[in-house]
Backbone as JSON, one array per atom type, in Angstrom:
{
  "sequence": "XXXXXXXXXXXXXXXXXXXXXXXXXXXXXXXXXXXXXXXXXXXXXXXXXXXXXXXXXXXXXXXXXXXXXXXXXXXXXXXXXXXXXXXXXXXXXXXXXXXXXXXXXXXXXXXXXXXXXXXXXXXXXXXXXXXXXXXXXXXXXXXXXXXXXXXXXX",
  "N": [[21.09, 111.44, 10.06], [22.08, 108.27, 11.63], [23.61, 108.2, 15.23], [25.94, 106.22, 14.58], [28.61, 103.79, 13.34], [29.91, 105.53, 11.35], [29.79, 108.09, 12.34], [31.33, 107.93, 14.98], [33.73, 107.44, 13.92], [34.2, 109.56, 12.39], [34.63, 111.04, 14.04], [36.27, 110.47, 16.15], [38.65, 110.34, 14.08], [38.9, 113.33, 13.37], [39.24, 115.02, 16.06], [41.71, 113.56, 16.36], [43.72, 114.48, 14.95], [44.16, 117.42, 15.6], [46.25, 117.49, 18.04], [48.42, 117.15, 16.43], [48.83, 118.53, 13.9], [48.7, 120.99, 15.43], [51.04, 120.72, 16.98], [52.83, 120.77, 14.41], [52.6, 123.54, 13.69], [52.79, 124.95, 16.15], [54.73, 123.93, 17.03], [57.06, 123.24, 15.53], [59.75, 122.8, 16.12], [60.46, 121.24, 18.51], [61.36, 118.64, 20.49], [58.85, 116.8, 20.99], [57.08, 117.02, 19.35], [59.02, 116.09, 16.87], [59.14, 113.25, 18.02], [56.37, 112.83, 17.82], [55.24, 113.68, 15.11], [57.27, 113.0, 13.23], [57.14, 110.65, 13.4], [55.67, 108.48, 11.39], [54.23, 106.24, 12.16], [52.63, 106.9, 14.12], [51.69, 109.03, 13.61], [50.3, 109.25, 11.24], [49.12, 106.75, 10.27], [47.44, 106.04, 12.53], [44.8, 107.32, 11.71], [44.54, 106.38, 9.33], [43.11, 103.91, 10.03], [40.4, 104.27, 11.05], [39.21, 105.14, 8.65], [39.49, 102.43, 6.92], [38.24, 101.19, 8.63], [35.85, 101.77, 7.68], [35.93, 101.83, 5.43], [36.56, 99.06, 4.07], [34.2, 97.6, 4.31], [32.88, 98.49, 2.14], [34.38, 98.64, 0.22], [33.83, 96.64, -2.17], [31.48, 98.43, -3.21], [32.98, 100.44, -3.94], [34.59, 99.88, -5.49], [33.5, 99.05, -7.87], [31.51, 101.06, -8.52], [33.44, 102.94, -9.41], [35.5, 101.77, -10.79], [34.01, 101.24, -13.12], [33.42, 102.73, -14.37], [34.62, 105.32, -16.56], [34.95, 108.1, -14.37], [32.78, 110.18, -13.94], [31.62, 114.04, -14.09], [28.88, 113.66, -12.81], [28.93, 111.19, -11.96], [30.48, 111.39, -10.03], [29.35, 113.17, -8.12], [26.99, 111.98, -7.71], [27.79, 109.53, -6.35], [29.05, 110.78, -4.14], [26.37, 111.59, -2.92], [25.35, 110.11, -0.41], [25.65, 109.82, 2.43], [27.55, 107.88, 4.08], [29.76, 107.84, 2.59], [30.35, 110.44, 1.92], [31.52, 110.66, 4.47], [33.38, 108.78, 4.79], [35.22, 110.03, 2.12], [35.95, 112.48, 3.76], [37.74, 111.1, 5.8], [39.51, 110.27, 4.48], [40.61, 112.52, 2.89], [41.47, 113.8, 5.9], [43.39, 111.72, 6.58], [45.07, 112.01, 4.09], [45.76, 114.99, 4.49], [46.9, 115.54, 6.57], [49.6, 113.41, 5.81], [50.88, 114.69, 4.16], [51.3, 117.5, 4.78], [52.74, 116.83, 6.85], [54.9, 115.97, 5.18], [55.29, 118.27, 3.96], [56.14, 119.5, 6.68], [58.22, 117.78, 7.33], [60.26, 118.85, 5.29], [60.45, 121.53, 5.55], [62.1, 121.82, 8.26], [64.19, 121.16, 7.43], [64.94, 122.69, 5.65], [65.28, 124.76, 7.13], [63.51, 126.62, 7.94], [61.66, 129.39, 8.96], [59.2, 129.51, 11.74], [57.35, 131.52, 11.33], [57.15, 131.19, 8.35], [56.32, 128.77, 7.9], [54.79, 128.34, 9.71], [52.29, 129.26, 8.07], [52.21, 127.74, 5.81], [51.73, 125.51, 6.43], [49.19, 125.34, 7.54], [47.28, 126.28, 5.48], [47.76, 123.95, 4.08], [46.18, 122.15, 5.94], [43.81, 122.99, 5.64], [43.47, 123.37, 2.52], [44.94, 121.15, 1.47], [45.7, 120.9, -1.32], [47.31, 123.23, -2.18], [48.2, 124.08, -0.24], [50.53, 122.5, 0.05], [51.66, 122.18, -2.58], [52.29, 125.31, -2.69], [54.16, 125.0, 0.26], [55.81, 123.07, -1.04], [57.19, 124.82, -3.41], [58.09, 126.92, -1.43], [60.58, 125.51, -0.23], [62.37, 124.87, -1.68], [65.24, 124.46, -1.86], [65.71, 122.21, -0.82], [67.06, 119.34, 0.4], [67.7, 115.48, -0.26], [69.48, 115.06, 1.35], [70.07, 116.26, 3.79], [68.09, 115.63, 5.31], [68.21, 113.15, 5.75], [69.55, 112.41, 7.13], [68.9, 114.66, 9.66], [66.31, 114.6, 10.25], [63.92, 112.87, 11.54], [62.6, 109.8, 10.43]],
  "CA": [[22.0, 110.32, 10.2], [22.1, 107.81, 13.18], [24.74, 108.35, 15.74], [26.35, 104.61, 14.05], [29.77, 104.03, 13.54], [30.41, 106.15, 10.4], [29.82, 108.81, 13.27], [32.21, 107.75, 16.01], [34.69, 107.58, 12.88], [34.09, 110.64, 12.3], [34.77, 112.62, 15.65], [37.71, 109.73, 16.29], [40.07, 111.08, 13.12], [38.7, 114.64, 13.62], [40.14, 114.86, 17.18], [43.24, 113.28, 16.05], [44.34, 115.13, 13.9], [44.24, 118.5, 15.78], [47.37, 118.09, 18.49], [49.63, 116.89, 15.33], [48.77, 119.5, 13.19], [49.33, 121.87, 16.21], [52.62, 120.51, 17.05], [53.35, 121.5, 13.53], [52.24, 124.76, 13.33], [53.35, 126.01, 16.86], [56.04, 124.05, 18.06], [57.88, 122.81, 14.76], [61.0, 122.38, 16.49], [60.47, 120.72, 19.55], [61.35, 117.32, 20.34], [57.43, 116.05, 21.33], [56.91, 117.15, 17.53], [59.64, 115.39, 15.95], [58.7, 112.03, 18.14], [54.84, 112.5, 17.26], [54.69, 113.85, 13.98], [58.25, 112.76, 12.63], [56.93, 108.87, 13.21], [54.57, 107.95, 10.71], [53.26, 105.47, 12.36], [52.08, 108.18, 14.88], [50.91, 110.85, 12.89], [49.6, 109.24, 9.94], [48.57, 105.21, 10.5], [46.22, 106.1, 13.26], [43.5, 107.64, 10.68], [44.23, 105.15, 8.57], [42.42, 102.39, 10.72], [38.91, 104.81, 10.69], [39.28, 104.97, 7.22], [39.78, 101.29, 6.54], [37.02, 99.91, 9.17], [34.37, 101.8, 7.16], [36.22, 101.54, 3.66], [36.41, 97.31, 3.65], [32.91, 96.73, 3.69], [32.18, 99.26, 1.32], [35.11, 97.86, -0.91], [32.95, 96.44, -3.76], [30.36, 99.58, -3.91], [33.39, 101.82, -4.24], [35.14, 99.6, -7.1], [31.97, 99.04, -9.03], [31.31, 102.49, -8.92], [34.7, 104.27, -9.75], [36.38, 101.35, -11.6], [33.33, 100.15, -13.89], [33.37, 103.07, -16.01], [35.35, 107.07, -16.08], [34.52, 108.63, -13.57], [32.52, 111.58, -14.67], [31.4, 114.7, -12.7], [27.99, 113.3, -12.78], [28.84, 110.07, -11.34], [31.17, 111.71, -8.43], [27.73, 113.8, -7.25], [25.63, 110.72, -7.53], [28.26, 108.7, -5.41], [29.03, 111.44, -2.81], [25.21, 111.93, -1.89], [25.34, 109.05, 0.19], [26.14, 110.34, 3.54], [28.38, 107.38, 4.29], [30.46, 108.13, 1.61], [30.82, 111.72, 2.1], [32.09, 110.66, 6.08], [34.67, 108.0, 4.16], [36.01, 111.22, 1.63], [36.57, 113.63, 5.34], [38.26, 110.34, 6.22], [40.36, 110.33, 3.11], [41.0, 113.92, 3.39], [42.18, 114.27, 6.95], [44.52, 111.36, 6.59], [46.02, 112.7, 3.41], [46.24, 116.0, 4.84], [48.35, 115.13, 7.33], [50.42, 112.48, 5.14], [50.7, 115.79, 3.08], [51.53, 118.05, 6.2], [53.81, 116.19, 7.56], [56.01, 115.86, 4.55], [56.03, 119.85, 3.8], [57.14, 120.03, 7.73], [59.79, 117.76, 7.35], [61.1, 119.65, 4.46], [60.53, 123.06, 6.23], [62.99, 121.26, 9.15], [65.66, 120.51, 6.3], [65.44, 123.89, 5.1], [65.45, 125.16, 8.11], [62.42, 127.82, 7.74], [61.57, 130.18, 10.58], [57.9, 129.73, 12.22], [56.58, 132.57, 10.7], [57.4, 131.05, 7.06], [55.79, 127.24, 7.66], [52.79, 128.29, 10.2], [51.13, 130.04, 7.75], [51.75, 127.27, 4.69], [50.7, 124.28, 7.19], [47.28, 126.1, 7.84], [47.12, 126.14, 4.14], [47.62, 122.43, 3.94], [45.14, 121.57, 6.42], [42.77, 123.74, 5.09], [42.99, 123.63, 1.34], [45.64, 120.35, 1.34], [46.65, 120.86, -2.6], [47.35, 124.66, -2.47], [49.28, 124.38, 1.16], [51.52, 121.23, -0.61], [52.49, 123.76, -4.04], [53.34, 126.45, -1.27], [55.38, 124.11, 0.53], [56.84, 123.01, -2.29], [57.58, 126.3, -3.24], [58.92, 127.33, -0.28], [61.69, 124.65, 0.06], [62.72, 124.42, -3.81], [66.65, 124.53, -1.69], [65.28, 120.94, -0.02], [68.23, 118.1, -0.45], [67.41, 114.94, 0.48], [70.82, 114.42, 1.98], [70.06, 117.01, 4.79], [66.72, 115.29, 5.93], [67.77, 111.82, 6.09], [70.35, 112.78, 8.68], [68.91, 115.15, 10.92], [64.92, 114.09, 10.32], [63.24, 111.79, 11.53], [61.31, 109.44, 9.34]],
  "C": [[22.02, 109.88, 11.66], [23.34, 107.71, 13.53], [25.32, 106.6, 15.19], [27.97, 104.6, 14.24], [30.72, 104.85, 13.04], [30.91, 107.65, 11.45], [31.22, 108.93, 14.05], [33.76, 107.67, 15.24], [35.27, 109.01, 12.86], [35.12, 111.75, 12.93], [36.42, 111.95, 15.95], [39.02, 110.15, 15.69], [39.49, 112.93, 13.32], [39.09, 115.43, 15.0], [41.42, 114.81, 17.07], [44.14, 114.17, 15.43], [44.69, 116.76, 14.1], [45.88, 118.78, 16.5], [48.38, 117.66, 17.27], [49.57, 118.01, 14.84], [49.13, 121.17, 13.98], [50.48, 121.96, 16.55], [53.45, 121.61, 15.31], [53.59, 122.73, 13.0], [53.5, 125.56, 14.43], [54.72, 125.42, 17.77], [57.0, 123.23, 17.11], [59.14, 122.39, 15.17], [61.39, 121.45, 17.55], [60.6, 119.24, 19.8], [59.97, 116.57, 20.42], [56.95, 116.1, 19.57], [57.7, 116.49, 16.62], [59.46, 113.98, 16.25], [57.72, 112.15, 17.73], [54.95, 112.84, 16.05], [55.8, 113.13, 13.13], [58.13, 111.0, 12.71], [55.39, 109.03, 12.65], [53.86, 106.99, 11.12], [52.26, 105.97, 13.56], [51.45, 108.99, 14.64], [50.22, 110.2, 11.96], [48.63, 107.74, 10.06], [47.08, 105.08, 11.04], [44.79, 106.17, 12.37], [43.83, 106.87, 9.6], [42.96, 103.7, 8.73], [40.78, 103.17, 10.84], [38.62, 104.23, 9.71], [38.99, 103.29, 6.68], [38.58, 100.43, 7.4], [35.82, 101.03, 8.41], [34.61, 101.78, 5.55], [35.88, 99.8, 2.99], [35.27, 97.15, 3.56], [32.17, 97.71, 2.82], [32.98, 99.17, -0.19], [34.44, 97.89, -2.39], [32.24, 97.08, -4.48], [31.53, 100.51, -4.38], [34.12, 100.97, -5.13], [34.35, 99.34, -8.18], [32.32, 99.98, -9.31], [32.15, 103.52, -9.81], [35.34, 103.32, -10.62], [35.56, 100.38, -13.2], [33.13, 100.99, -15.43], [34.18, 104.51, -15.37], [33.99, 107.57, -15.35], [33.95, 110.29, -14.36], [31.82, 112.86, -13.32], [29.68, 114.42, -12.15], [27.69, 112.13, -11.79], [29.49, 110.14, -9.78], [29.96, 112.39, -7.38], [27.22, 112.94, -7.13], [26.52, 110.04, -5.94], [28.71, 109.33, -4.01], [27.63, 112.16, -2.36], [24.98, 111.0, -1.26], [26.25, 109.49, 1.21], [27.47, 109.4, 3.91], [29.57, 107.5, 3.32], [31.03, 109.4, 1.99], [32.03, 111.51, 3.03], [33.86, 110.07, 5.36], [35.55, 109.23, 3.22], [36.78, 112.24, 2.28], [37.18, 112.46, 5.3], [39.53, 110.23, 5.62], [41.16, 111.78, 3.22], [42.42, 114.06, 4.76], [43.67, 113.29, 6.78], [45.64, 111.59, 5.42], [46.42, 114.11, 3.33], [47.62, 116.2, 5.58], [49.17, 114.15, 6.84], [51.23, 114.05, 4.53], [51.53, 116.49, 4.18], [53.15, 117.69, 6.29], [54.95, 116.07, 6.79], [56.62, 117.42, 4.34], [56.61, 120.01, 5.38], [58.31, 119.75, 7.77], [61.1, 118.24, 6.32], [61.25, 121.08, 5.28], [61.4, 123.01, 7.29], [64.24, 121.31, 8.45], [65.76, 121.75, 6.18], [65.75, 125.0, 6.27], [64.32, 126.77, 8.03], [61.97, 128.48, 8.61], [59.67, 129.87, 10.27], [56.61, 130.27, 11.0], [56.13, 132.2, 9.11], [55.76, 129.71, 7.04], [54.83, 127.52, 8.54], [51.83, 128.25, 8.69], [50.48, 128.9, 6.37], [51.14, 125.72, 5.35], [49.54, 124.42, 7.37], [47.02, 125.86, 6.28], [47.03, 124.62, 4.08], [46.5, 121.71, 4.85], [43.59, 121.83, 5.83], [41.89, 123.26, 3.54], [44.67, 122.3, 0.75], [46.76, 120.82, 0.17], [47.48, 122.35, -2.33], [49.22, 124.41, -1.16], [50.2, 123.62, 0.57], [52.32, 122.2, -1.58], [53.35, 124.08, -3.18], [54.35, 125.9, -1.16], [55.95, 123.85, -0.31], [58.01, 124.3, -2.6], [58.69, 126.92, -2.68], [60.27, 126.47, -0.11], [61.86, 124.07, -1.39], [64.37, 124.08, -3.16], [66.14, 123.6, -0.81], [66.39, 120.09, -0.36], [67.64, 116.77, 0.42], [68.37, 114.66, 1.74], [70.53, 114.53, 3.43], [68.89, 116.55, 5.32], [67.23, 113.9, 6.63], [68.48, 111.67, 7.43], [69.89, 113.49, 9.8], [67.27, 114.91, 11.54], [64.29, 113.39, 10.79], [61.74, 111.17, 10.61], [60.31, 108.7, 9.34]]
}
């Protein structure tokens, strides 16, 4: 693959996405963490705009493809051997990791969860997104919204 833009995409949300996800892990409480990660348009938007300058002109190949007939597991291998594709799915990924992320932290804030509890299921969420999300879940089943909207930022 030529260094192009799918590239510079690439490395751009893959960068990004490390001091957020660190904030979350190691300094959950800290105000620099509740301004950066606790504003969505901070934590999450950014990798949106990768995503979206190599998704629009690929628009029409990816609604053909996925909306012309069921998706089968045949047709998801065919359409993710196409390197640009793959890059756009990491793209997809990272920003719904951290969409993802970011919501089990601000529940783990509400519930008030010690370190030790929410490191280990945020690593999980970056990692293995669905699994770390459950967890989280999980973990904050005594979540209200009441107690978020007040002390959270959203």
């Amino acid at each position: 693959m030529n260094v192009g833009i799918e590239v510079v995409m690439f490395w751009i949300s893959s960068i990004y996405i490390v001091p957020i996800w660190s904030l979350m892990w190691f300094a959950p409480r800290h105000e620099l963490t509740k301004k950066v990660v606790g504003d969505v348009r901070i934590a999450v938007l950014p990798l949106c705009i990768p995503y979206a300058i190599l998704a629009i002109p690929e628009l029409p190949t990816i609604l053909l493809t996925l909306g012309s007939e069921m998706p089968t597991p045949e047709l998801i291998t065919e359409f993710f051997s196409d390197d640009k594709v793959i890059i756009l799915g990491w793209l997809h990924f990272l920003a719904f990791d951290v969409l993802a992320g970011r919501y089990i932290w601000l529940r783990m804030l509400a519930c008030n969860k010690p370190i030790y509890v929410s490191t280990p299921i945020l690593i999980l969420g970056m990692m293995v997104a669905p699994l770390g999300f459950l967890i989280g879940m999980l973990a904050t089943l005594d979540y209200s919204d009441r107690e978020s909207t007040t002390e959270n930022p959203q």
